[in-house]
XYZ file of C-alpha atoms in Angstrom:
481
model
C -46.818 -46.496 -41.905
C -49.191 -44.519 -44.115
C -47.119 -42.251 -46.410
C -50.138 -40.395 -47.795
C -51.423 -39.603 -44.307
C -47.974 -38.506 -43.189
C -47.602 -36.111 -46.134
C -51.043 -34.661 -45.421
C -50.055 -34.021 -41.836
C -46.653 -32.640 -42.829
C -48.397 -29.963 -44.899
C -50.772 -29.203 -42.012
C -47.944 -28.781 -39.485
C -45.838 -26.741 -41.905
C -48.711 -24.280 -42.323
C -48.864 -23.898 -38.544
C -45.148 -22.934 -38.477
C -44.938 -20.385 -41.310
C -41.500 -19.068 -40.356
C -39.915 -22.507 -39.974
C -38.677 -24.730 -42.819
C -39.473 -28.375 -42.042
C -38.240 -31.609 -43.574
C -39.072 -35.315 -43.335
C -36.521 -37.870 -42.343
C -34.788 -40.047 -42.924
C -34.889 -40.175 -46.713
C -38.519 -38.988 -46.937
C -39.847 -42.202 -45.365
C -41.956 -40.290 -42.876
C -40.389 -41.454 -39.625
C -40.160 -37.967 -38.136
C -40.196 -34.259 -38.913
C -37.425 -31.785 -38.136
C -36.299 -28.201 -38.800
C -34.166 -27.747 -41.869
C -30.818 -25.978 -41.488
C -30.663 -26.251 -37.679
C -28.961 -28.714 -35.327
C -29.058 -28.897 -31.542
C -26.114 -29.249 -29.165
C -25.644 -28.989 -25.423
C -24.490 -25.614 -24.101
C -20.831 -24.941 -23.386
C -17.906 -26.913 -24.714
C -20.007 -29.358 -26.742
C -21.738 -26.511 -28.597
C -18.347 -24.998 -29.414
C -17.077 -28.338 -30.738
C -20.170 -28.730 -32.913
C -19.974 -25.183 -34.228
C -16.259 -25.360 -35.047
C -16.481 -28.820 -36.630
C -19.453 -27.939 -38.803
C -17.976 -24.595 -39.820
C -14.697 -26.209 -40.885
C -16.488 -28.967 -42.788
C -18.833 -26.694 -44.710
C -16.196 -24.063 -45.459
C -14.086 -26.761 -47.123
C -16.782 -28.816 -48.855
C -19.793 -26.599 -49.463
C -18.364 -23.137 -49.891
C -20.233 -21.619 -46.960
C -18.747 -18.527 -45.418
C -17.960 -18.774 -41.690
C -20.890 -16.624 -40.509
C -23.349 -19.006 -42.176
C -22.686 -21.390 -39.288
C -23.843 -19.552 -36.198
C -25.519 -20.004 -32.855
C -29.055 -18.696 -32.400
C -30.821 -17.549 -29.265
C -29.361 -17.338 -25.745
C -26.006 -19.013 -25.184
C -27.170 -20.559 -21.917
C -30.652 -21.479 -20.755
C -32.348 -23.882 -18.381
C -32.762 -26.552 -21.059
C -29.000 -26.562 -21.664
C -29.496 -26.581 -25.438
C -27.986 -24.398 -28.174
C -29.495 -23.993 -31.662
C -26.866 -23.873 -34.400
C -27.898 -22.535 -37.806
C -26.159 -24.021 -40.858
C -26.655 -21.865 -43.930
C -30.042 -20.822 -45.249
C -32.450 -23.715 -45.953
C -34.321 -21.542 -48.463
C -31.264 -21.375 -50.698
C -30.743 -25.038 -51.449
C -30.617 -28.589 -50.114
C -31.051 -29.355 -46.443
C -27.679 -29.108 -44.715
C -28.560 -31.055 -41.574
C -27.761 -34.609 -42.825
C -24.328 -33.388 -44.036
C -23.639 -31.743 -40.670
C -24.539 -34.918 -38.798
C -22.154 -36.960 -40.929
C -19.373 -34.412 -40.397
C -19.713 -34.781 -36.629
C -19.526 -38.561 -36.382
C -15.729 -38.553 -35.935
C -15.933 -35.856 -33.259
C -18.614 -37.827 -31.441
C -16.365 -40.876 -31.514
C -13.586 -38.914 -29.824
C -15.917 -37.605 -27.122
C -17.638 -40.953 -26.584
C -21.164 -39.530 -26.730
C -23.667 -37.978 -29.099
C -22.941 -34.264 -29.515
C -25.618 -33.133 -31.918
C -29.101 -33.942 -33.162
C -31.776 -32.688 -35.493
C -34.321 -30.245 -34.124
C -37.255 -32.659 -34.176
C -40.913 -31.738 -34.275
C -42.648 -33.139 -31.185
C -46.310 -33.764 -31.956
C -49.412 -35.130 -30.307
C -49.816 -38.825 -30.934
C -52.659 -38.559 -33.413
C -50.822 -35.935 -35.408
C -47.873 -36.832 -37.617
C -48.691 -40.360 -36.502
C -51.591 -41.719 -38.582
C -54.262 -41.880 -35.887
C -57.887 -41.122 -36.646
C -60.139 -38.098 -36.115
C -63.007 -37.695 -33.626
C -66.558 -38.884 -34.331
C -69.682 -37.256 -32.800
C -71.493 -39.152 -30.046
C -74.921 -38.298 -28.637
C -74.978 -36.739 -25.183
C -77.394 -39.455 -24.125
C -74.637 -42.048 -24.455
C -72.337 -42.492 -21.511
C -68.628 -41.872 -21.581
C -66.361 -44.875 -22.118
C -64.700 -45.391 -19.713
C -67.739 -44.272 -17.724
C -67.274 -42.065 -14.694
C -66.222 -44.279 -11.794
C -68.075 -44.191 -8.511
C -66.208 -43.988 -5.205
C -65.629 -47.723 -5.142
C -63.393 -47.588 -2.083
C -65.817 -46.377 0.554
C -65.273 -44.218 3.606
C -62.910 -46.671 5.213
C -60.192 -45.728 2.734
C -60.671 -41.971 3.172
C -58.400 -41.700 6.199
C -54.855 -40.892 5.200
C -55.689 -39.826 1.682
C -54.566 -36.279 2.305
C -54.738 -33.808 -0.586
C -56.060 -34.921 -3.996
C -53.694 -36.532 -6.469
C -52.461 -33.907 -8.953
C -52.271 -34.761 -12.653
C -50.819 -32.300 -15.161
C -51.908 -32.762 -18.788
C -49.434 -31.397 -21.362
C -51.460 -31.027 -24.545
C -53.811 -28.639 -26.301
C -55.840 -26.391 -24.009
C -59.331 -26.772 -22.609
C -62.254 -25.783 -24.832
C -64.229 -22.793 -23.614
C -67.307 -24.833 -22.644
C -65.551 -27.740 -20.927
C -67.120 -26.954 -17.546
C -70.561 -27.719 -18.995
C -69.499 -31.379 -18.867
C -70.014 -32.240 -15.162
C -66.884 -34.418 -14.711
C -64.777 -31.446 -15.901
C -66.550 -28.780 -13.859
C -63.545 -28.359 -11.560
C -60.767 -28.985 -14.085
C -58.362 -26.055 -14.326
C -55.740 -24.851 -16.773
C -55.304 -23.008 -20.047
C -58.102 -22.343 -22.476
C -57.499 -23.325 -26.088
C -57.210 -20.185 -28.262
C -58.924 -19.905 -31.654
C -61.102 -23.020 -31.474
C -62.680 -22.373 -34.873
C -61.526 -20.909 -38.178
C -62.936 -17.832 -39.943
C -65.919 -19.900 -41.120
C -66.761 -21.148 -37.645
C -65.462 -24.680 -38.355
C -63.632 -26.497 -35.566
C -59.879 -26.515 -36.102
C -58.024 -29.817 -36.205
C -57.007 -31.218 -32.789
C -59.009 -28.654 -30.821
C -60.518 -30.639 -27.954
C -57.644 -33.133 -27.776
C -56.583 -31.959 -24.312
C -60.202 -31.707 -23.177
C -60.885 -35.270 -24.342
C -57.872 -36.470 -22.330
C -58.983 -34.532 -19.242
C -62.417 -36.129 -19.567
C -60.892 -39.611 -19.526
C -58.849 -38.774 -16.435
C -61.922 -37.385 -14.687
C -63.837 -40.568 -15.524
C -61.195 -43.047 -14.383
C -60.098 -41.071 -11.306
C -62.918 -38.676 -10.271
C -61.167 -37.471 -7.104
C -58.108 -36.340 -9.071
C -57.114 -32.684 -9.445
C -56.532 -32.223 -13.198
C -54.724 -29.243 -14.729
C -54.394 -28.852 -18.504
C -51.592 -26.818 -20.095
C -51.917 -25.500 -23.633
C -48.384 -26.449 -24.677
C -49.265 -27.896 -28.096
C -51.875 -25.530 -29.482
C -50.274 -25.025 -32.922
C -51.490 -28.088 -34.848
C -50.479 -30.151 -31.826
C -46.799 -29.702 -32.686
C -43.739 -27.915 -31.290
C -40.009 -27.863 -32.054
C -37.804 -29.910 -29.752
C -35.694 -26.802 -29.050
C -38.777 -25.146 -27.499
C -40.433 -28.166 -25.906
C -38.083 -28.577 -22.939
C -38.578 -24.937 -21.926
C -42.361 -25.279 -22.208
C -42.279 -28.375 -19.982
C -40.305 -26.460 -17.368
C -42.823 -23.610 -17.585
C -45.668 -26.070 -17.014
C -44.182 -27.559 -13.831
C -42.915 -24.208 -12.557
C -46.407 -22.756 -12.776
C -47.909 -25.090 -10.200
C -44.999 -27.152 -8.919
C -44.130 -30.710 -9.855
C -47.376 -32.743 -9.873
C -47.821 -36.356 -8.875
C -48.362 -37.428 -12.494
C -47.749 -35.863 -15.902
C -49.923 -37.211 -18.730
C -48.181 -36.598 -22.055
C -49.692 -37.780 -25.337
C -46.950 -36.452 -27.614
C -43.498 -37.357 -28.855
C -41.403 -38.242 -31.878
C -39.192 -40.941 -33.292
C -35.552 -40.140 -34.060
C -32.909 -41.355 -36.468
C -31.261 -43.661 -33.937
C -33.078 -46.316 -31.953
C -31.160 -45.490 -28.756
C -31.141 -41.689 -29.056
C -33.355 -39.657 -26.789
C -34.051 -35.962 -27.306
C -31.200 -33.561 -26.535
C -33.829 -30.857 -26.071
C -35.278 -32.831 -23.128
C -31.981 -33.763 -21.436
C -32.304 -31.175 -18.670
C -36.003 -31.802 -18.089
C -35.558 -35.573 -17.903
C -32.627 -35.192 -15.498
C -34.740 -33.009 -13.195
C -37.746 -35.338 -13.529
C -35.575 -38.223 -12.379
C -34.853 -36.411 -9.104
C -38.532 -35.653 -8.432
C -41.264 -38.048 -7.296
C -43.372 -37.225 -10.383
C -44.292 -40.051 -12.758
C -44.380 -39.228 -16.478
C -47.052 -41.341 -18.229
C -46.353 -41.075 -21.963
C -48.002 -42.288 -25.171
C -46.158 -44.890 -27.235
C -47.287 -43.343 -30.539
C -49.407 -44.496 -33.464
C -46.972 -45.644 -36.160
C -47.666 -49.379 -35.717
C -43.905 -49.616 -35.300
C -41.322 -50.898 -32.851
C -39.187 -47.769 -33.406
C -38.844 -45.915 -30.077
C -41.140 -42.909 -29.687
C -39.665 -40.345 -27.305
C -40.147 -39.483 -24.466
C -42.169 -42.689 -23.881
C -39.101 -44.682 -24.972
C -37.068 -43.385 -22.021
C -38.436 -46.486 -20.293
C -35.734 -48.315 -22.253
C -32.977 -46.103 -20.784
C -31.973 -47.471 -17.356
C -31.364 -44.027 -15.839
C -34.957 -42.960 -16.549
C -36.907 -46.204 -16.399
C -38.275 -45.490 -12.933
C -39.480 -42.019 -13.967
C -41.547 -42.949 -17.032
C -44.446 -45.283 -17.808
C -45.016 -45.895 -21.542
C -48.494 -46.814 -22.779
C -49.685 -48.629 -25.902
C -53.293 -48.955 -27.081
C -55.626 -51.950 -27.157
C -58.189 -52.525 -29.896
C -61.841 -51.553 -29.409
C -62.706 -55.017 -28.043
C -59.691 -55.009 -25.734
C -58.362 -58.378 -26.876
C -55.229 -57.341 -28.776
C -53.164 -54.289 -29.635
C -54.822 -51.628 -31.781
C -53.567 -51.748 -35.349
C -51.970 -48.295 -35.051
C -50.238 -48.765 -31.685
C -46.473 -48.771 -31.418
C -45.011 -51.759 -29.631
C -41.737 -53.279 -28.473
C -39.890 -53.936 -25.211
C -39.920 -50.227 -24.377
C -43.768 -50.177 -24.223
C -44.523 -51.225 -20.656
C -48.313 -51.544 -20.570
C -51.336 -51.515 -22.892
C -54.767 -50.053 -22.148
C -57.993 -49.370 -24.067
C -57.243 -46.744 -26.708
C -59.550 -47.392 -29.645
C -63.018 -45.754 -29.879
C -63.055 -44.266 -26.395
C -65.794 -41.741 -25.597
C -65.144 -38.477 -23.771
C -65.817 -34.731 -23.841
C -64.839 -32.734 -26.938
C -66.757 -29.468 -27.492
C -70.145 -28.084 -28.547
C -71.836 -28.230 -25.133
C -73.243 -24.710 -25.419
C -73.971 -24.900 -29.167
C -73.208 -27.464 -31.900
C -69.918 -26.884 -33.753
C -69.223 -28.065 -37.336
C -66.092 -30.031 -38.171
C -64.697 -31.001 -41.583
C -62.675 -34.218 -41.767
C -59.084 -33.734 -42.886
C -58.184 -37.335 -43.770
C -60.006 -40.109 -45.594
C -60.535 -43.624 -44.341
C -59.031 -46.552 -46.244
C -60.517 -49.530 -48.066
C -58.368 -51.847 -45.968
C -56.378 -51.447 -42.771
C -53.211 -49.556 -43.659
C -51.305 -51.771 -41.225
C -52.737 -55.042 -42.636
C -54.873 -55.955 -39.608
C -58.052 -57.917 -40.275
C -60.523 -56.462 -37.749
C -62.897 -53.482 -38.176
C -60.277 -50.922 -37.211
C -60.273 -47.131 -37.259
C -58.389 -47.132 -40.582
C -61.635 -48.228 -42.279
C -64.543 -47.179 -40.079
C -66.449 -44.957 -39.829
C -66.204 -44.018 -43.515
C -65.395 -40.431 -44.389
C -63.536 -38.336 -46.971
C -61.008 -35.759 -45.799
C -60.184 -32.272 -47.088
C -56.404 -32.908 -47.138
C -56.521 -36.318 -48.816
C -54.822 -36.755 -52.155
C -57.480 -39.330 -53.063
C -60.041 -36.535 -53.501
C -58.259 -35.431 -56.688
C -59.304 -38.680 -58.383
C -62.895 -38.869 -57.130
C -63.907 -35.235 -56.789
C -65.552 -36.140 -53.474
C -66.474 -33.389 -51.044
C -64.954 -33.568 -47.575
C -67.279 -34.974 -44.954
C -68.704 -32.526 -42.390
C -70.232 -33.396 -39.019
C -71.555 -31.493 -35.992
C -70.151 -31.911 -32.477
C -72.570 -31.515 -29.607
C -70.426 -32.319 -26.587
C -69.148 -35.912 -26.642
C -66.972 -37.704 -29.185
C -65.426 -41.055 -29.905
C -61.680 -40.983 -30.630
C -58.768 -43.415 -30.951
C -55.032 -43.336 -30.318
C -52.325 -44.073 -27.777
C -53.042 -40.424 -26.878
C -56.114 -41.680 -25.037
C -54.786 -44.951 -23.645
C -52.283 -42.748 -21.802
C -54.778 -40.876 -19.560
C -56.530 -44.204 -18.897
C -53.317 -45.471 -17.283
C -52.507 -42.128 -15.647
C -56.012 -42.198 -14.155
C -55.601 -45.741 -12.880
C -52.350 -44.798 -11.134
C -54.066 -41.759 -9.604
C -57.074 -43.839 -8.513
C -54.752 -46.364 -6.866
C -53.032 -43.562 -4.963
C -56.393 -42.235 -3.779
C -57.686 -45.654 -2.794
C -54.703 -46.661 -0.687
C -53.418 -43.322 0.557
C -50.228 -43.795 -1.458
C -48.285 -40.552 -1.953
C -45.561 -41.930 -4.226
C -46.857 -42.261 -7.820
C -43.948 -44.486 -8.819
C -44.729 -46.910 -5.998
C -48.379 -46.803 -7.075
C -47.324 -47.633 -10.630
C -45.301 -50.604 -9.423
C -48.140 -51.904 -7.250
C -50.682 -51.473 -10.035
C -48.575 -53.374 -12.560
C -47.730 -56.092 -10.043
C -51.423 -56.627 -9.337
C -52.474 -56.583 -13.000
C -54.095 -59.869 -13.933
C -54.736 -59.066 -17.587
C -52.331 -59.525 -20.456
C -52.421 -59.565 -24.238
C -50.215 -60.988 -26.939
C -48.529 -58.206 -28.901
C -46.282 -59.307 -31.752
C -45.522 -62.602 -30.058
C -44.887 -61.190 -26.578
C -47.196 -61.211 -23.557
C -47.622 -57.682 -22.221
C -49.426 -56.340 -19.135
C -52.878 -54.862 -19.738
C -54.818 -52.401 -17.575
C -58.568 -51.992 -18.152
C -60.666 -49.603 -16.025
C -63.664 -51.305 -14.361
C -66.024 -48.885 -16.127
C -64.618 -49.457 -19.635
C -66.688 -51.464 -22.122
C -65.822 -52.762 -25.615
C -66.837 -50.104 -28.135
C -68.891 -50.276 -31.338
C -68.422 -48.189 -34.464
C -70.184 -44.832 -34.386
C -71.177 -43.610 -37.869
C -70.812 -39.830 -38.261
C -73.177 -39.959 -41.240
C -76.028 -40.890 -38.904
C -77.431 -37.972 -36.846
C -76.780 -38.429 -33.124
């Protein structure tokens, strides 16, 4: 993990949520972010147990008055989750860890987890220490390049309607349709792409970049992008489940959901209470959730990708890790472990970003490192291309100015965020090629037919590489493109 990078991102996310007090946990080690002074419980009897237990504990031990433990928001909702406020986080220490400890005995009596923190769910190059985009000349081709119709007319019969992929991310940039592969992509437009000085805001273009990868790997696919994570690519768990329901209600359950966001939690077997209802409904649909494994270079489960390790949801979710730029091993930043089902190219991919109608300036927020922050020995994205970021603490010692570049359409970017649409696209392409209408069956067939593998931390894991993907070189943003 990179503590400096995590603290930089914590400050960035906190500024995007001015009315919400955030904290790092556990013990300031940077594993996840959560809302101070709030816990989550399931509606009904469990919420009452949590409220009563916490109120009794804090009245006796912390001197809180009873109305300082209170439910917030509607008592029942589709997500089945209740927010419970514990005191005022502005008045002192965070009360959430104490509340969790107070509830352990009650959880033991009920035989299940009753309460959790209200985690911050974030895109997988956000609170995770992934890199930032690098400009690429329009004359260079995308990587993966746009696939031709490799299957011919003989496979057209029985295809039926196009495969539908829903991208849950930041919205589309205003000029995305100027990139031919995205001319027919639909969805939400990203609000406020630039700041008051006309500089591109951080993570704008993330959803567009993902849509571009999907359009390259599976050109016949119908891609819709939802602007669910527009605020610094982050959202509270208590709100995320409702936003997911809104996304599928808007156009119906798609064949595939591509989700490049998540969070770790305090327990290695704990999912997200805020997603309980959504995951239960997903399980009953035919939709396949393809989810990023995260960029912490850790084996700690990153949810919702880690639902692949929960038997009840394993069939509903496909978790994706990232390969290095040469495709021979895992990328230094990629999470790993038995819950990561497949790896795909995810370092230095090239896709659409923004600036098609006019160049847009961007100022780097984070600095590169002298050595890989995860102790890998290849030319990874931790080190190259070199740049100095505006948020970096290291600037205080050197006085260096943050590095500015201009985007003119295409970019190179790294993260499990982008390995995810590679795999989602391959599943969609398989469905199109063979007239398969069940995305979960297509997933199974694709993995069964996979001939590639890589060694990741001593284990052999399946690898999927699009036919049009090529090993990538470093692009230097200091060199005009």
